[in-house]
Amino acid sequence: GAVVSQHPSWVICKSGTSVKIECRSLDFQATTMFWYRQFPKQSLMLMATSNEGSKATYEQGVEKDKFLINHASLTLSTLTVTSAHPEDSSFYICSARLPGYSNQPQHFGDGTRLSIL
Amino acid sequence: ELKVEQNPLFLSMQEGKNYTIYCNYSTTSDRLYWYRQDPGKSLESLFVLLSNGAVKQEGRLMASLDTKARLSTLHITAAVHDLSATYFCAVDYGGSQGNLIFGKGTKLSVKP
């Protein structure tokens, strides 16, 4: 089955640090990947749609300069949280869909728990 | 406004009992997904419902979709402790990239 790998799984760092999260599709090519954010005991909120070879599409209220997305290849998208602060602490999850979009569920990575001190 | 509402948000039940989780959505869609999330983990795909009247079953879980009523249900039969998790429905609201709107989730706790 389709596998999406996310790395790292847990990051703890000091305020002001920039943190990069990787999302890889291991056995398929994904022209589109999605980045979600989940606060404790809440649902997933789509942050942005990552498009291979072009700019990401950000949801309303998500700062593109704060959350940098790079989708440089068909199997890798990265999310960089720049100058992270405690309010950026959250669970970040990426997903990708198998090509031939229409009837496929999104496959989710294992998530990255980000804690900013 | 695009909304996906799940009900209930929290459910505690005993093993062996049945219950139904409801997912209402506000926009026309013929693609609805159910996911399971265990604490601290990511999402696991359970069901993909693609048409009106679709019904899918896997073990003690059965999902259905009524696109006219904009309603999906996830029915739990004879619950067991291993089903304890948070269940999310998500609606594909279309567009070329297939973005999803998630419900708030239903946290299910099955007690022995």
PDB file of N, CA and C in Angstrom, chain A residues 33-73:
ATOM      1  N   MET A  33       1.030  17.271  -2.220  1.00  0.00           N
ATOM      2  CA  MET A  33       1.022  16.833  -0.831  1.00  0.00           C
ATOM      3  C   MET A  33       0.329  17.903  -0.005  1.00  0.00           C
ATOM      4  N   PHE A  34      -0.167  17.486   1.152  1.00  0.00           N
ATOM      5  CA  PHE A  34      -0.918  18.400   2.004  1.00  0.00           C
ATOM      6  C   PHE A  34      -0.261  18.470   3.378  1.00  0.00           C
ATOM      7  N   TRP A  35      -0.288  19.653   3.947  1.00  0.00           N
ATOM      8  CA  TRP A  35       0.240  19.836   5.302  1.00  0.00           C
ATOM      9  C   TRP A  35      -0.895  20.262   6.223  1.00  0.00           C
ATOM     10  N   TYR A  36      -1.032  19.527   7.318  1.00  0.00           N
ATOM     11  CA  TYR A  36      -2.062  19.799   8.305  1.00  0.00           C
ATOM     12  C   TYR A  36      -1.416  20.114   9.646  1.00  0.00           C
ATOM     13  N   ARG A  37      -2.203  20.778  10.459  1.00  0.00           N
ATOM     14  CA  ARG A  37      -1.784  21.073  11.818  1.00  0.00           C
ATOM     15  C   ARG A  37      -2.903  20.617  12.749  1.00  0.00           C
ATOM     16  N   GLN A  38      -2.512  19.999  13.849  1.00  0.00           N
ATOM     17  CA  GLN A  38      -3.511  19.519  14.793  1.00  0.00           C
ATOM     18  C   GLN A  38      -3.102  19.911  16.197  1.00  0.00           C
ATOM     19  N   PHE A  39      -3.946  20.719  16.849  1.00  0.00           N
ATOM     20  CA  PHE A  39      -3.730  21.047  18.251  1.00  0.00           C
ATOM     21  C   PHE A  39      -4.329  19.942  19.113  1.00  0.00           C
ATOM     22  N   PRO A  40      -3.854  19.834  20.363  1.00  0.00           N
ATOM     23  CA  PRO A  40      -4.334  18.745  21.222  1.00  0.00           C
ATOM     24  C   PRO A  40      -5.855  18.673  21.294  1.00  0.00           C
ATOM     25  N   LYS A  41      -6.347  17.498  21.096  1.00  0.00           N
ATOM     26  CA  LYS A  41      -7.779  17.193  21.207  1.00  0.00           C
ATOM     27  C   LYS A  41      -8.617  17.983  20.202  1.00  0.00           C
ATOM     28  N   GLN A  42      -7.997  18.391  19.136  1.00  0.00           N
ATOM     29  CA  GLN A  42      -8.740  19.084  18.094  1.00  0.00           C
ATOM     30  C   GLN A  42      -8.601  18.354  16.771  1.00  0.00           C
ATOM     31  N   SER A  43      -9.308  18.850  15.785  1.00  0.00           N
ATOM     32  CA  SER A  43      -9.280  18.200  14.486  1.00  0.00           C
ATOM     33  C   SER A  43      -8.091  18.688  13.670  1.00  0.00           C
ATOM     34  N   LEU A  44      -7.962  18.151  12.496  1.00  0.00           N
ATOM     35  CA  LEU A  44      -6.903  18.578  11.594  1.00  0.00           C
ATOM     36  C   LEU A  44      -7.337  19.809  10.823  1.00  0.00           C
ATOM     37  N   MET A  45      -6.420  20.740  10.705  1.00  0.00           N
ATOM     38  CA  MET A  45      -6.678  21.935   9.921  1.00  0.00           C
ATOM     39  C   MET A  45      -5.669  21.990   8.785  1.00  0.00           C
ATOM     40  N   LEU A  46      -6.171  22.086   7.571  1.00  0.00           N
ATOM     41  CA  LEU A  46      -5.282  22.172   6.427  1.00  0.00           C
ATOM     42  C   LEU A  46      -4.530  23.495   6.460  1.00  0.00           C
ATOM     43  N   MET A  47      -3.228  23.418   6.363  1.00  0.00           N
ATOM     44  CA  MET A  47      -2.407  24.624   6.334  1.00  0.00           C
ATOM     45  C   MET A  47      -2.134  25.059   4.895  1.00  0.00           C
ATOM     46  N   ALA A  48      -1.721  24.077   4.099  1.00  0.00           N
ATOM     47  CA  ALA A  48      -1.307  24.421   2.740  1.00  0.00           C
ATOM     48  C   ALA A  48      -1.277  23.173   1.885  1.00  0.00           C
ATOM     49  N   THR A  49      -1.372  23.405   0.601  1.00  0.00           N
ATOM     50  CA  THR A  49      -1.232  22.350  -0.394  1.00  0.00           C
ATOM     51  C   THR A  49       0.084  22.568  -1.109  1.00  0.00           C
ATOM     52  N   SER A  50       0.892  21.540  -1.100  1.00  0.00           N
ATOM     53  CA  SER A  50       2.231  21.613  -1.675  1.00  0.00           C
ATOM     54  C   SER A  50       2.218  21.037  -3.085  1.00  0.00           C
ATOM     55  N   ASN A  51       2.679  21.814  -4.036  1.00  0.00           N
ATOM     56  CA  ASN A  51       2.647  21.409  -5.435  1.00  0.00           C
ATOM     57  C   ASN A  51       4.067  21.268  -5.971  1.00  0.00           C
ATOM     58  N   GLU A  52       4.352  20.118  -6.527  1.00  0.00           N
ATOM     59  CA  GLU A  52       5.683  19.860  -7.050  1.00  0.00           C
ATOM     60  C   GLU A  52       6.011  20.840  -8.157  1.00  0.00           C
ATOM     61  N   GLY A  53       7.122  21.521  -8.004  1.00  0.00           N
ATOM     62  CA  GLY A  53       7.600  22.418  -9.039  1.00  0.00           C
ATOM     63  C   GLY A  53       6.943  23.778  -9.076  1.00  0.00           C
ATOM     64  N   SER A  54       6.060  24.059  -8.145  1.00  0.00           N
ATOM     65  CA  SER A  54       5.442  25.380  -8.126  1.00  0.00           C
ATOM     66  C   SER A  54       5.188  25.810  -6.694  1.00  0.00           C
ATOM     67  N   LYS A  55       4.641  27.000  -6.536  1.00  0.00           N
ATOM     68  CA  LYS A  55       4.422  27.524  -5.189  1.00  0.00           C
ATOM     69  C   LYS A  55       3.284  26.794  -4.494  1.00  0.00           C
ATOM     70  N   ALA A  56       3.429  26.724  -3.193  1.00  0.00           N
ATOM     71  CA  ALA A  56       2.372  26.107  -2.394  1.00  0.00           C
ATOM     72  C   ALA A  56       1.162  27.028  -2.320  1.00  0.00           C
ATOM     73  N   THR A  57       0.019  26.415  -2.107  1.00  0.00           N
ATOM     74  CA  THR A  57      -1.219  27.160  -1.913  1.00  0.00           C
ATOM     75  C   THR A  57      -1.558  27.148  -0.429  1.00  0.00           C
ATOM     76  N   TYR A  58      -1.591  28.317   0.173  1.00  0.00           N
ATOM     77  CA  TYR A  58      -1.804  28.417   1.620  1.00  0.00           C
ATOM     78  C   TYR A  58      -3.268  28.701   1.927  1.00  0.00           C
ATOM     79  N   GLU A  59      -3.730  28.131   3.012  1.00  0.00           N
ATOM     80  CA  GLU A  59      -5.085  28.407   3.480  1.00  0.00           C
ATOM     81  C   GLU A  59      -5.123  29.775   4.147  1.00  0.00           C
ATOM     82  N   GLN A  60      -6.310  30.305   4.194  1.00  0.00           N
ATOM     83  CA  GLN A  60      -6.473  31.633   4.783  1.00  0.00           C
ATOM     84  C   GLN A  60      -6.003  31.632   6.225  1.00  0.00           C
ATOM     85  N   GLY A  61      -5.249  32.642   6.568  1.00  0.00           N
ATOM     86  CA  GLY A  61      -4.769  32.778   7.937  1.00  0.00           C
ATOM     87  C   GLY A  61      -3.444  32.096   8.204  1.00  0.00           C
ATOM     88  N   VAL A  62      -2.911  31.383   7.260  1.00  0.00           N
ATOM     89  CA  VAL A  62      -1.615  30.723   7.431  1.00  0.00           C
ATOM     90  C   VAL A  62      -0.533  31.597   6.807  1.00  0.00           C
ATOM     91  N   GLU A  63       0.453  31.961   7.606  1.00  0.00           N
ATOM     92  CA  GLU A  63       1.502  32.865   7.128  1.00  0.00           C
ATOM     93  C   GLU A  63       2.514  32.114   6.267  1.00  0.00           C
ATOM     94  N   LYS A  64       2.581  32.493   5.014  1.00  0.00           N
ATOM     95  CA  LYS A  64       3.479  31.790   4.108  1.00  0.00           C
ATOM     96  C   LYS A  64       4.943  32.046   4.435  1.00  0.00           C
ATOM     97  N   ASP A  65       5.238  33.187   5.033  1.00  0.00           N
ATOM     98  CA  ASP A  65       6.636  33.475   5.386  1.00  0.00           C
ATOM     99  C   ASP A  65       7.049  32.757   6.671  1.00  0.00           C
ATOM    100  N   LYS A  66       6.077  32.330   7.414  1.00  0.00           N
ATOM    101  CA  LYS A  66       6.331  31.621   8.661  1.00  0.00           C
ATOM    102  C   LYS A  66       6.483  30.129   8.402  1.00  0.00           C
ATOM    103  N   PHE A  67       5.646  29.624   7.536  1.00  0.00           N
ATOM    104  CA  PHE A  67       5.629  28.200   7.218  1.00  0.00           C
ATOM    105  C   PHE A  67       6.030  28.038   5.748  1.00  0.00           C
ATOM    106  N   LEU A  68       7.321  27.803   5.558  1.00  0.00           N
ATOM    107  CA  LEU A  68       7.860  27.700   4.202  1.00  0.00           C
ATOM    108  C   LEU A  68       7.712  26.276   3.690  1.00  0.00           C
ATOM    109  N   ILE A  69       7.158  26.161   2.519  1.00  0.00           N
ATOM    110  CA  ILE A  69       6.952  24.839   1.934  1.00  0.00           C
ATOM    111  C   ILE A  69       7.730  24.745   0.633  1.00  0.00           C
ATOM    112  N   ASN A  70       8.452  23.636   0.505  1.00  0.00           N
ATOM    113  CA  ASN A  70       9.222  23.368  -0.707  1.00  0.00           C
ATOM    114  C   ASN A  70       8.899  21.958  -1.181  1.00  0.00           C
ATOM    115  N   HIS A  71       8.476  21.858  -2.419  1.00  0.00           N
ATOM    116  CA  HIS A  71       8.139  20.537  -2.987  1.00  0.00           C
ATOM    117  C   HIS A  71       9.034  20.348  -4.207  1.00  0.00           C
ATOM    118  N   ALA A  72      10.272  20.014  -3.933  1.00  0.00           N
ATOM    119  CA  ALA A  72      11.295  20.046  -4.965  1.00  0.00           C
ATOM    120  C   ALA A  72      11.302  18.812  -5.860  1.00  0.00           C
ATOM    121  N   SER A  73      10.709  17.733  -5.386  1.00  0.00           N
ATOM    122  CA  SER A  73      10.684  16.523  -6.200  1.00  0.00           C
ATOM    123  C   SER A  73       9.336  15.846  -6.044  1.00  0.00           C
TER     124      SER A  73
END
